[in-house]
Amino acid sequence: MGVLNVTPDSFFDGGRYFDRETAIRRGRELVAEGADIVDVGGESSRPGATPVDEAEELRRVLPVVAALAGEVRVSIDTAKPSVARAALGEGATLVNDVGGLLAPVAGAACAGLVVMHRKGSAADMQHDPRYEDVVAEVATFLAAAVAAARSAGVTEVYVDPGIGFGKTVSHNLALLKALPRLVAAGEPVLIGVSRKSFLGRIAARGGGEPLPAEDRLEASLAAAVWAMAAGAAIVRVHDVAATVAAARLVGDPTSLSAARALQ
Ligand code: HH2
């Protein structure tokens, strides 16, 4: 899944594809690089991001969704029911529900749904998030979200532990380490780690400064390979070409997946 943020303020690609034509061109580039899905978003969910009103979010995403929907599977990354509904009307077929409210919209439209765990809003989610047992709490939340999605009539559901959404570096690492357990629960798993700040902080553990988003490609690829080898069905990434190249190692029947089968 390639990330396409039509925003001025996303933490990595903010401002790069804010212009409509540039965004559409970038979507096509993601497809050429090997993306099976393009995830279009019009509101940054990074900690501290300024909320975007409905009219503005629609203005940002709808023309881009409409232009790309005939060429690739498009998912709509939003927290707003009205934006999800309108994007589905323009040809999107997957709802990336980052706020937890969109199962009825996906169900009514016979669309797929990504249910994602988060603790708190963009304004407060990174202010000292705490869990008794992050893996158990996220797994319980996702099982309930899947049940709610099925009752709303959704038949295609993906679960996402929401890396970075109300989680410390340790919480994110615990969830990644527990990925095989989440995969074993039975629903296809989506993982979004691409260029996230915890990767920059881990790289700084040797004593240096946290790496900025521009310098987190290698760590992102390592995390994506880990996620794929652990059985994730979808990885959501900014760097599609590099991830596709890395994915070959995991997909090659003589390499990592075969090693996993032997365990
Ligand atoms: N992460 C981001 C946005 N949407 N959706 C899912 N399902 N999982 C994720 O981990 C996820 C997501 C944050 O990344 P990005 O879109 O690059 O940044 P921003 O929120 O600043 O636009």
PDB file of N, CA and C in Angstrom, residues 103-143:
ATOM      1  N   ALA A 103     -17.065   1.732  10.230  1.00  0.00           N
ATOM      2  CA  ALA A 103     -17.572   0.411   9.840  1.00  0.00           C
ATOM      3  C   ALA A 103     -18.954   0.510   9.162  1.00  0.00           C
ATOM      4  N   PRO A 104     -19.895   1.309   9.687  1.00  0.00           N
ATOM      5  CA  PRO A 104     -21.202   1.369   9.015  1.00  0.00           C
ATOM      6  C   PRO A 104     -21.101   1.894   7.578  1.00  0.00           C
ATOM      7  N   VAL A 105     -20.182   2.850   7.351  1.00  0.00           N
ATOM      8  CA  VAL A 105     -20.027   3.412   5.998  1.00  0.00           C
ATOM      9  C   VAL A 105     -19.475   2.341   5.052  1.00  0.00           C
ATOM     10  N   ALA A 106     -18.456   1.615   5.511  1.00  0.00           N
ATOM     11  CA  ALA A 106     -17.871   0.557   4.667  1.00  0.00           C
ATOM     12  C   ALA A 106     -18.897  -0.543   4.426  1.00  0.00           C
ATOM     13  N   GLY A 107     -19.626  -0.917   5.472  1.00  0.00           N
ATOM     14  CA  GLY A 107     -20.630  -1.982   5.339  1.00  0.00           C
ATOM     15  C   GLY A 107     -21.708  -1.620   4.328  1.00  0.00           C
ATOM     16  N   ALA A 108     -22.199  -0.383   4.413  1.00  0.00           N
ATOM     17  CA  ALA A 108     -23.279   0.050   3.512  1.00  0.00           C
ATOM     18  C   ALA A 108     -22.816   0.056   2.058  1.00  0.00           C
ATOM     19  N   ALA A 109     -21.508   0.268   1.831  1.00  0.00           N
ATOM     20  CA  ALA A 109     -21.006   0.376   0.460  1.00  0.00           C
ATOM     21  C   ALA A 109     -20.357  -0.918  -0.029  1.00  0.00           C
ATOM     22  N   CYS A 110     -20.426  -1.996   0.782  1.00  0.00           N
ATOM     23  CA  CYS A 110     -19.748  -3.250   0.435  1.00  0.00           C
ATOM     24  C   CYS A 110     -18.264  -3.024   0.171  1.00  0.00           C
ATOM     25  N   ALA A 111     -17.640  -2.148   0.948  1.00  0.00           N
ATOM     26  CA  ALA A 111     -16.205  -1.863   0.788  1.00  0.00           C
ATOM     27  C   ALA A 111     -15.414  -2.628   1.830  1.00  0.00           C
ATOM     28  N   GLY A 112     -14.100  -2.727   1.611  1.00  0.00           N
ATOM     29  CA  GLY A 112     -13.218  -3.286   2.629  1.00  0.00           C
ATOM     30  C   GLY A 112     -12.969  -2.246   3.716  1.00  0.00           C
ATOM     31  N   LEU A 113     -12.437  -2.720   4.850  1.00  0.00           N
ATOM     32  CA  LEU A 113     -12.227  -1.823   5.992  1.00  0.00           C
ATOM     33  C   LEU A 113     -10.941  -2.194   6.710  1.00  0.00           C
ATOM     34  N   VAL A 114     -10.143  -1.171   7.030  1.00  0.00           N
ATOM     35  CA  VAL A 114      -8.998  -1.359   7.930  1.00  0.00           C
ATOM     36  C   VAL A 114      -9.412  -0.826   9.290  1.00  0.00           C
ATOM     37  N   VAL A 115      -9.382  -1.689  10.317  1.00  0.00           N
ATOM     38  CA  VAL A 115      -9.651  -1.196  11.674  1.00  0.00           C
ATOM     39  C   VAL A 115      -8.306  -1.025  12.377  1.00  0.00           C
ATOM     40  N   MET A 116      -8.096   0.144  12.956  1.00  0.00           N
ATOM     41  CA  MET A 116      -6.794   0.464  13.535  1.00  0.00           C
ATOM     42  C   MET A 116      -6.926   0.839  15.003  1.00  0.00           C
ATOM     43  N   HIS A 117      -5.999   0.331  15.810  1.00  0.00           N
ATOM     44  CA  HIS A 117      -5.997   0.718  17.230  1.00  0.00           C
ATOM     45  C   HIS A 117      -5.332   2.078  17.386  1.00  0.00           C
ATOM     46  N   ARG A 118      -5.915   2.921  18.207  1.00  0.00           N
ATOM     47  CA  ARG A 118      -5.240   4.149  18.617  1.00  0.00           C
ATOM     48  C   ARG A 118      -5.656   4.479  20.032  1.00  0.00           C
ATOM     49  N   LYS A 119      -4.793   5.172  20.731  1.00  0.00           N
ATOM     50  CA  LYS A 119      -5.137   5.622  22.073  1.00  0.00           C
ATOM     51  C   LYS A 119      -5.017   7.137  22.056  1.00  0.00           C
ATOM     52  N   GLY A 120      -6.139   7.820  22.171  1.00  0.00           N
ATOM     53  CA  GLY A 120      -6.121   9.284  22.194  1.00  0.00           C
ATOM     54  C   GLY A 120      -6.255   9.886  20.811  1.00  0.00           C
ATOM     55  N   SER A 121      -6.314  11.224  20.787  1.00  0.00           N
ATOM     56  CA  SER A 121      -6.460  11.953  19.524  1.00  0.00           C
ATOM     57  C   SER A 121      -5.077  12.445  19.081  1.00  0.00           C
ATOM     58  N   ALA A 122      -5.024  13.030  17.871  1.00  0.00           N
ATOM     59  CA  ALA A 122      -3.743  13.562  17.393  1.00  0.00           C
ATOM     60  C   ALA A 122      -3.186  14.580  18.390  1.00  0.00           C
ATOM     61  N   ALA A 123      -4.084  15.291  19.084  1.00  0.00           N
ATOM     62  CA  ALA A 123      -3.626  16.338  20.012  1.00  0.00           C
ATOM     63  C   ALA A 123      -2.913  15.747  21.227  1.00  0.00           C
ATOM     64  N   ASP A 124      -3.397  14.590  21.727  1.00  0.00           N
ATOM     65  CA  ASP A 124      -2.852  14.137  23.017  1.00  0.00           C
ATOM     66  C   ASP A 124      -2.251  12.720  23.006  1.00  0.00           C
ATOM     67  N   MET A 125      -2.246  12.046  21.860  1.00  0.00           N
ATOM     68  CA  MET A 125      -1.915  10.606  21.892  1.00  0.00           C
ATOM     69  C   MET A 125      -0.469  10.291  22.305  1.00  0.00           C
ATOM     70  N   GLN A 126       0.440  11.226  22.127  1.00  0.00           N
ATOM     71  CA  GLN A 126       1.829  10.924  22.511  1.00  0.00           C
ATOM     72  C   GLN A 126       2.200  11.517  23.877  1.00  0.00           C
ATOM     73  N   HIS A 127       1.183  11.981  24.630  1.00  0.00           N
ATOM     74  CA  HIS A 127       1.439  12.480  25.985  1.00  0.00           C
ATOM     75  C   HIS A 127       1.377  11.317  26.966  1.00  0.00           C
ATOM     76  N   ASP A 128       2.507  10.672  27.170  1.00  0.00           N
ATOM     77  CA  ASP A 128       2.612   9.629  28.181  1.00  0.00           C
ATOM     78  C   ASP A 128       1.570   8.504  28.048  1.00  0.00           C
ATOM     79  N   PRO A 129       1.496   7.846  26.888  1.00  0.00           N
ATOM     80  CA  PRO A 129       0.542   6.733  26.767  1.00  0.00           C
ATOM     81  C   PRO A 129       0.942   5.570  27.674  1.00  0.00           C
ATOM     82  N   ARG A 130      -0.041   4.966  28.332  1.00  0.00           N
ATOM     83  CA  ARG A 130       0.263   3.857  29.257  1.00  0.00           C
ATOM     84  C   ARG A 130      -0.650   2.670  29.004  1.00  0.00           C
ATOM     85  N   TYR A 131      -0.108   1.488  29.165  1.00  0.00           N
ATOM     86  CA  TYR A 131      -0.861   0.238  29.034  1.00  0.00           C
ATOM     87  C   TYR A 131      -0.395  -0.700  30.146  1.00  0.00           C
ATOM     88  N   GLU A 132      -1.300  -1.558  30.610  1.00  0.00           N
ATOM     89  CA  GLU A 132      -0.873  -2.656  31.501  1.00  0.00           C
ATOM     90  C   GLU A 132      -0.092  -3.670  30.668  1.00  0.00           C
ATOM     91  N   ASP A 133      -0.702  -4.020  29.506  1.00  0.00           N
ATOM     92  CA  ASP A 133      -0.115  -5.015  28.603  1.00  0.00           C
ATOM     93  C   ASP A 133      -0.536  -4.598  27.195  1.00  0.00           C
ATOM     94  N   VAL A 134       0.367  -3.878  26.529  1.00  0.00           N
ATOM     95  CA  VAL A 134      -0.023  -3.257  25.260  1.00  0.00           C
ATOM     96  C   VAL A 134      -0.494  -4.291  24.236  1.00  0.00           C
ATOM     97  N   VAL A 135       0.183  -5.440  24.177  1.00  0.00           N
ATOM     98  CA  VAL A 135      -0.173  -6.435  23.155  1.00  0.00           C
ATOM     99  C   VAL A 135      -1.569  -6.993  23.426  1.00  0.00           C
ATOM    100  N   ALA A 136      -1.843  -7.332  24.678  1.00  0.00           N
ATOM    101  CA  ALA A 136      -3.161  -7.891  25.016  1.00  0.00           C
ATOM    102  C   ALA A 136      -4.253  -6.851  24.780  1.00  0.00           C
ATOM    103  N   GLU A 137      -3.992  -5.601  25.172  1.00  0.00           N
ATOM    104  CA  GLU A 137      -5.026  -4.571  25.018  1.00  0.00           C
ATOM    105  C   GLU A 137      -5.336  -4.295  23.555  1.00  0.00           C
ATOM    106  N   VAL A 138      -4.282  -4.230  22.738  1.00  0.00           N
ATOM    107  CA  VAL A 138      -4.499  -3.972  21.313  1.00  0.00           C
ATOM    108  C   VAL A 138      -5.222  -5.161  20.660  1.00  0.00           C
ATOM    109  N   ALA A 139      -4.822  -6.375  21.029  1.00  0.00           N
ATOM    110  CA  ALA A 139      -5.466  -7.565  20.444  1.00  0.00           C
ATOM    111  C   ALA A 139      -6.945  -7.616  20.820  1.00  0.00           C
ATOM    112  N   THR A 140      -7.263  -7.283  22.072  1.00  0.00           N
ATOM    113  CA  THR A 140      -8.670  -7.296  22.508  1.00  0.00           C
ATOM    114  C   THR A 140      -9.465  -6.226  21.758  1.00  0.00           C
ATOM    115  N   PHE A 141      -8.865  -5.038  21.643  1.00  0.00           N
ATOM    116  CA  PHE A 141      -9.541  -3.959  20.910  1.00  0.00           C
ATOM    117  C   PHE A 141      -9.819  -4.383  19.462  1.00  0.00           C
ATOM    118  N   LEU A 142      -8.821  -4.981  18.818  1.00  0.00           N
ATOM    119  CA  LEU A 142      -8.986  -5.331  17.400  1.00  0.00           C
ATOM    120  C   LEU A 142     -10.018  -6.430  17.211  1.00  0.00           C
ATOM    121  N   ALA A 143     -10.056  -7.389  18.147  1.00  0.00           N
ATOM    122  CA  ALA A 143     -11.061  -8.458  18.028  1.00  0.00           C
ATOM    123  C   ALA A 143     -12.465  -7.852  18.119  1.00  0.00           C
TER     124      ALA A 143
END
